[in-house]
């Protein structure tokens, strides 16, 4: 109870930081099998472009972070999307992490597969154990989509130009290495590889890519703003890339609520470090 009161007080008293030189957009990967609900956002990456510092920050927000969700109370962060889709998720992130986030893009497994396929795949390297687990996800996703898994399975460990199916399976790997901490690293790797492919496209190719992939996502980015971002992609290629995750190492504790692990960040230190990174 004391923890909840402290977080609620911190959420209401601390100002939300914004900056005209910084563009923040929250990317959410949604775990859902059908359209009957919004789905839990098991992947959340705050993508921040600082034009003054010439820096792109890619900060994973872990699904088990214990936060105050407006109108719902203290819950895991990934429950915000399930309860109010993108709008509630960005409100939750803004209020808890004290960084203004106005835009979001959310995508489910099928949409992400389509986007990566449109990029022509991405290069990834997998260990034997990662191959074993990824192939399990491939079989599940192929079953749901009525596809033959044998056409997509990884044959062995190694480096591959991965189709969307293979890349999404890689990004979902959780129980190899350091659980969800390492899974967020794989997700940032996938996003980095996608950005590298995007930077190689000319404006005509970018336009075609956007037209084909926008129907696969849910977002609140105005069309004019979206095309403005597309035009900036070539100039962003020289920006410094910063990757991290929250909770930061050594800046959180684990509590148990209803039998589940919850990650409680050291809020003041976390918010300060995040703002220093982004701004």
Short mmCIF file of C-alpha atoms in Angstrom, two decimals:
data_model
loop_
_atom_site.label_atom_id
_atom_site.label_comp_id
_atom_site.label_asym_id
_atom_site.label_seq_id
_atom_site.Cartn_x
_atom_site.Cartn_y
_atom_site.Cartn_z
CA UNK A 1 0.00 0.00 0.00
CA UNK A 2 2.80 2.41 0.89
CA UNK A 3 4.52 1.65 -2.42
CA UNK A 4 1.33 2.36 -4.39
CA UNK A 5 0.78 5.67 -2.57
CA UNK A 6 4.41 6.69 -3.20
CA UNK A 7 4.15 5.94 -6.93
CA UNK A 8 0.80 7.73 -7.24
CA UNK A 9 2.25 10.76 -5.44
CA UNK A 10 5.31 10.76 -7.67
CA UNK A 11 3.10 10.43 -10.77
CA UNK A 12 0.98 13.43 -9.79
CA UNK A 13 3.70 15.76 -8.51
CA UNK A 14 6.61 15.38 -10.95
CA UNK A 15 6.32 17.36 -14.22
CA UNK A 16 6.28 15.54 -17.54
CA UNK A 17 9.30 16.60 -19.60
CA UNK A 18 8.89 17.67 -23.22
CA UNK A 19 11.27 19.26 -25.72
CA UNK A 20 10.70 20.63 -29.24
CA UNK A 21 13.98 19.08 -30.45
CA UNK A 22 12.91 15.58 -29.39
CA UNK A 23 10.35 13.32 -31.08
CA UNK A 24 9.06 10.40 -28.99
CA UNK A 25 7.04 7.51 -30.37
CA UNK A 26 6.11 4.32 -28.53
CA UNK A 27 6.36 1.11 -30.52
CA UNK A 28 4.20 -1.71 -29.14
CA UNK A 29 4.29 -5.35 -30.18
CA UNK A 30 0.99 -6.94 -29.19
CA UNK A 31 0.44 -10.56 -28.22
CA UNK A 32 -2.99 -11.47 -29.51
CA UNK A 33 -4.37 -14.28 -31.64
CA UNK A 34 -7.54 -12.57 -32.90
CA UNK A 35 -9.30 -9.19 -33.09
CA UNK A 36 -11.50 -9.77 -30.03
CA UNK A 37 -9.32 -7.62 -27.74
CA UNK A 38 -6.48 -5.11 -27.87
CA UNK A 39 -3.96 -7.60 -26.46
CA UNK A 40 -1.08 -7.32 -23.99
CA UNK A 41 1.84 -5.24 -25.25
CA UNK A 42 4.69 -7.62 -24.48
CA UNK A 43 7.08 -5.51 -26.55
CA UNK A 44 7.32 -1.79 -25.77
CA UNK A 45 10.13 0.30 -27.15
CA UNK A 46 10.30 4.05 -26.68
CA UNK A 47 11.92 5.35 -29.85
CA UNK A 48 13.22 8.88 -29.36
CA UNK A 49 14.85 11.09 -31.99
CA UNK A 50 16.87 14.02 -30.63
CA UNK A 51 17.60 16.30 -33.59
CA UNK A 52 19.85 18.62 -31.59
CA UNK A 53 22.06 15.84 -30.18
CA UNK A 54 21.77 13.85 -33.43
CA UNK A 55 20.85 10.79 -31.41
CA UNK A 56 18.28 8.02 -31.69
CA UNK A 57 17.41 6.29 -28.42
CA UNK A 58 15.77 2.89 -28.30
CA UNK A 59 14.59 2.17 -24.74
CA UNK A 60 12.74 -1.08 -24.00
CA UNK A 61 10.10 -0.82 -21.28
CA UNK A 62 9.78 -4.22 -19.67
CA UNK A 63 6.34 -5.82 -19.62
CA UNK A 64 6.51 -6.66 -15.90
CA UNK A 65 7.27 -3.10 -14.75
CA UNK A 66 4.83 -2.28 -11.92
CA UNK A 67 3.11 0.99 -12.80
CA UNK A 68 0.04 3.05 -12.05
CA UNK A 69 -2.38 2.63 -14.99
CA UNK A 70 -5.00 5.43 -15.09
CA UNK A 71 -8.43 4.19 -13.97
CA UNK A 72 -7.00 0.68 -13.32
CA UNK A 73 -4.49 1.19 -10.53
CA UNK A 74 -1.24 -0.69 -9.98
CA UNK A 75 -0.68 -3.28 -12.71
CA UNK A 76 1.96 -4.69 -15.01
CA UNK A 77 2.78 -2.20 -17.75
CA UNK A 78 1.70 -4.56 -20.52
CA UNK A 79 -1.87 -4.51 -19.16
CA UNK A 80 -2.31 -0.86 -20.20
CA UNK A 81 -2.64 -1.79 -23.88
CA UNK A 82 -5.03 -4.64 -23.08
CA UNK A 83 -7.30 -2.24 -21.19
CA UNK A 84 -7.19 0.83 -23.42
CA UNK A 85 -5.01 0.08 -26.45
CA UNK A 86 -2.46 2.63 -27.66
CA UNK A 87 -4.00 5.77 -26.08
CA UNK A 88 -3.97 4.31 -22.56
CA UNK A 89 -0.49 2.87 -23.03
CA UNK A 90 1.06 6.22 -24.02
CA UNK A 91 -0.78 7.96 -21.18
CA UNK A 92 0.55 5.37 -18.72
CA UNK A 93 4.12 5.71 -20.01
CA UNK A 94 3.97 9.52 -19.98
CA UNK A 95 2.61 9.72 -16.44
CA UNK A 96 4.87 7.09 -14.88
CA UNK A 97 8.14 7.79 -16.69
CA UNK A 98 7.67 11.58 -16.89
CA UNK A 99 8.41 11.81 -20.61
CA UNK A 100 5.83 13.21 -22.99
CA UNK A 101 4.80 10.55 -25.50
CA UNK A 102 2.11 11.58 -27.96
CA UNK A 103 2.51 9.01 -30.72
CA UNK A 104 2.30 5.25 -30.84
CA UNK A 105 2.40 2.44 -33.38
CA UNK A 106 1.15 -0.99 -32.36
CA UNK A 107 1.39 -4.19 -34.34
CA UNK A 108 0.54 -7.85 -33.74
CA UNK A 109 2.53 -10.90 -34.81
CA UNK A 110 0.92 -11.18 -38.27
CA UNK A 111 1.44 -7.48 -38.98
CA UNK A 112 5.08 -7.58 -37.93
CA UNK A 113 5.70 -10.63 -40.13
CA UNK A 114 4.29 -8.73 -43.10
CA UNK A 115 6.38 -5.60 -42.40
CA UNK A 116 9.67 -7.54 -42.20
CA UNK A 117 8.79 -9.49 -45.35
CA UNK A 118 8.18 -6.18 -47.15
CA UNK A 119 11.70 -5.13 -46.14
CA UNK A 120 13.11 -8.27 -47.72
CA UNK A 121 13.96 -9.87 -44.38
CA UNK A 122 16.67 -9.03 -41.85
CA UNK A 123 19.94 -10.72 -40.92
CA UNK A 124 20.01 -12.47 -37.53
CA UNK A 125 22.35 -14.93 -35.82
CA UNK A 126 20.93 -17.68 -33.59
CA UNK A 127 22.41 -20.25 -31.22
CA UNK A 128 21.24 -23.88 -31.14
CA UNK A 129 19.07 -23.19 -28.10
CA UNK A 130 17.55 -20.11 -29.74
CA UNK A 131 16.78 -22.16 -32.85
CA UNK A 132 15.01 -24.80 -30.76
CA UNK A 133 12.76 -22.25 -29.03
CA UNK A 134 12.19 -20.11 -32.13
CA UNK A 135 11.04 -23.17 -34.09
CA UNK A 136 8.41 -23.80 -31.42
CA UNK A 137 7.02 -20.30 -31.98
CA UNK A 138 7.16 -20.79 -35.75
CA UNK A 139 5.07 -23.95 -35.48
CA UNK A 140 2.50 -22.10 -33.33
CA UNK A 141 2.25 -19.07 -35.65
CA UNK A 142 2.06 -21.23 -38.77
CA UNK A 143 -0.74 -23.29 -37.22
CA UNK A 144 -2.71 -20.10 -36.49
CA UNK A 145 -2.18 -18.81 -40.03
CA UNK A 146 -2.78 -22.13 -41.79
CA UNK A 147 0.79 -22.34 -43.10
CA UNK A 148 3.19 -25.26 -43.37
CA UNK A 149 5.81 -24.76 -40.66
CA UNK A 150 8.35 -26.83 -42.60
CA UNK A 151 8.70 -23.90 -45.02
CA UNK A 152 9.87 -21.58 -42.23
CA UNK A 153 11.77 -23.59 -39.61
CA UNK A 154 15.42 -22.81 -38.84
CA UNK A 155 17.52 -25.84 -39.84
CA UNK A 156 20.34 -25.18 -37.35
CA UNK A 157 22.29 -22.48 -35.53
CA UNK A 158 23.84 -19.82 -37.71
CA UNK A 159 23.33 -16.50 -39.47
CA UNK A 160 20.33 -16.11 -41.78
CA UNK A 161 18.50 -13.50 -43.79
CA UNK A 162 15.30 -14.07 -41.84
CA UNK A 163 11.78 -13.84 -43.22
CA UNK A 164 9.17 -12.10 -41.09
CA UNK A 165 8.08 -15.42 -39.61
CA UNK A 166 11.60 -16.33 -38.52
CA UNK A 167 12.41 -12.83 -37.24
CA UNK A 168 9.24 -12.56 -35.13
CA UNK A 169 9.91 -16.01 -33.66
CA UNK A 170 13.43 -14.84 -32.72
CA UNK A 171 12.02 -11.68 -31.08
CA UNK A 172 9.62 -13.78 -29.00
CA UNK A 173 12.33 -15.99 -27.44
CA UNK A 174 12.04 -15.58 -23.68
CA UNK A 175 13.39 -18.66 -21.96
CA UNK A 176 16.91 -18.68 -23.38
CA UNK A 177 19.52 -16.70 -21.50
CA UNK A 178 18.37 -14.07 -19.01
CA UNK A 179 14.59 -14.45 -19.53
CA UNK A 180 12.70 -11.27 -20.44
CA UNK A 181 15.80 -9.09 -19.97
CA UNK A 182 17.48 -10.85 -22.88
CA UNK A 183 14.26 -10.98 -24.89
CA UNK A 184 14.12 -7.17 -24.88
CA UNK A 185 17.67 -7.18 -26.25
CA UNK A 186 16.58 -9.43 -29.12
CA UNK A 187 13.67 -7.11 -29.82
CA UNK A 188 16.00 -4.10 -30.01
CA UNK A 189 18.23 -6.09 -32.36
CA UNK A 190 15.30 -6.77 -34.68
CA UNK A 191 14.30 -3.09 -34.68
CA UNK A 192 17.90 -2.01 -35.32
CA UNK A 193 18.17 -4.38 -38.27
CA UNK A 194 14.89 -3.05 -39.67
CA UNK A 195 16.12 0.53 -39.37
CA UNK A 196 19.32 -0.42 -41.21
CA UNK A 197 17.23 -1.77 -44.10
CA UNK A 198 14.98 1.31 -44.13
CA UNK A 199 17.99 3.61 -44.45
CA UNK A 200 18.96 1.88 -47.71
CA UNK A 201 15.63 2.68 -49.40
CA UNK A 202 15.24 5.66 -51.71
CA UNK A 203 12.18 7.90 -51.43
CA UNK A 204 10.17 5.96 -53.99
CA UNK A 205 10.87 2.70 -52.16
CA UNK A 206 10.05 4.31 -48.80
CA UNK A 207 6.73 5.53 -50.18
CA UNK A 208 5.85 2.07 -51.48
CA UNK A 209 6.90 0.48 -48.19
CA UNK A 210 4.75 2.89 -46.16
CA UNK A 211 1.69 2.38 -48.37
CA UNK A 212 1.97 -1.40 -48.06
CA UNK A 213 2.70 -1.60 -44.34
CA UNK A 214 0.48 1.11 -42.81
CA UNK A 215 -2.64 -1.12 -43.07
CA UNK A 216 -0.77 -3.68 -40.92
CA UNK A 217 -0.44 -1.38 -37.88
CA UNK A 218 -2.58 0.72 -35.57
CA UNK A 219 -1.24 4.22 -34.96
CA UNK A 220 -2.10 7.84 -34.18
CA UNK A 221 0.56 9.53 -36.32
CA UNK A 222 -1.00 12.17 -38.62
CA UNK A 223 -0.34 11.53 -42.30
CA UNK A 224 1.63 14.75 -42.82
CA UNK A 225 3.82 13.95 -39.82
CA UNK A 226 4.38 10.42 -41.05
CA UNK A 227 5.61 11.55 -44.45
CA UNK A 228 7.78 14.17 -42.76
CA UNK A 229 9.45 11.38 -40.79
CA UNK A 230 9.94 9.34 -43.95
CA UNK A 231 11.71 12.27 -45.59
CA UNK A 232 14.06 12.52 -42.60
CA UNK A 233 15.16 8.85 -42.70
CA UNK A 234 18.20 9.39 -44.99
CA UNK A 235 19.49 12.23 -42.78
CA UNK A 236 19.15 10.08 -39.64
CA UNK A 237 21.68 7.52 -40.88
CA UNK A 238 24.58 9.31 -39.18
CA UNK A 239 22.87 9.67 -35.80
CA UNK A 240 24.30 7.96 -32.74
CA UNK A 241 22.20 4.98 -31.64
CA UNK A 242 21.64 4.45 -27.90
CA UNK A 243 19.97 1.23 -26.70
CA UNK A 244 18.87 0.39 -23.15
CA UNK A 245 16.00 -0.96 -21.11
CA UNK A 246 13.94 -0.02 -18.07
CA UNK A 247 14.18 -1.12 -15.31
CA UNK A 248 17.86 -0.29 -15.51
CA UNK A 249 20.36 -2.68 -13.93
CA UNK A 250 20.68 -2.01 -10.21
CA UNK A 251 17.72 0.41 -10.22
CA UNK A 252 14.77 -1.80 -9.31
CA UNK A 253 13.49 -4.45 -6.94
CA UNK A 254 11.21 -7.44 -7.42
CA UNK A 255 7.97 -7.82 -5.46
CA UNK A 256 5.27 -10.46 -5.68
CA UNK A 257 1.65 -9.51 -6.28
CA UNK A 258 -0.98 -12.24 -6.63
CA UNK A 259 1.80 -14.77 -7.19
CA UNK A 260 3.41 -12.80 -10.03
CA UNK A 261 6.78 -11.07 -10.22
CA UNK A 262 6.56 -7.30 -10.52
CA UNK A 263 9.55 -5.10 -11.31
CA UNK A 264 9.49 -1.90 -9.27
CA UNK A 265 11.90 0.74 -10.64
CA UNK A 266 13.68 3.17 -8.35
CA UNK A 267 11.50 5.87 -9.82
CA UNK A 268 13.41 9.07 -9.16
CA UNK A 269 16.75 7.69 -10.35
CA UNK A 270 15.09 5.95 -13.31
CA UNK A 271 13.26 9.05 -14.49
CA UNK A 272 16.37 11.19 -14.10
CA UNK A 273 18.51 8.76 -16.14
CA UNK A 274 15.84 8.41 -18.84
CA UNK A 275 15.47 12.18 -19.20
CA UNK A 276 19.25 12.63 -19.35
CA UNK A 277 19.41 10.01 -22.12
CA UNK A 278 16.61 11.42 -24.22
CA UNK A 279 17.12 15.14 -23.71
#
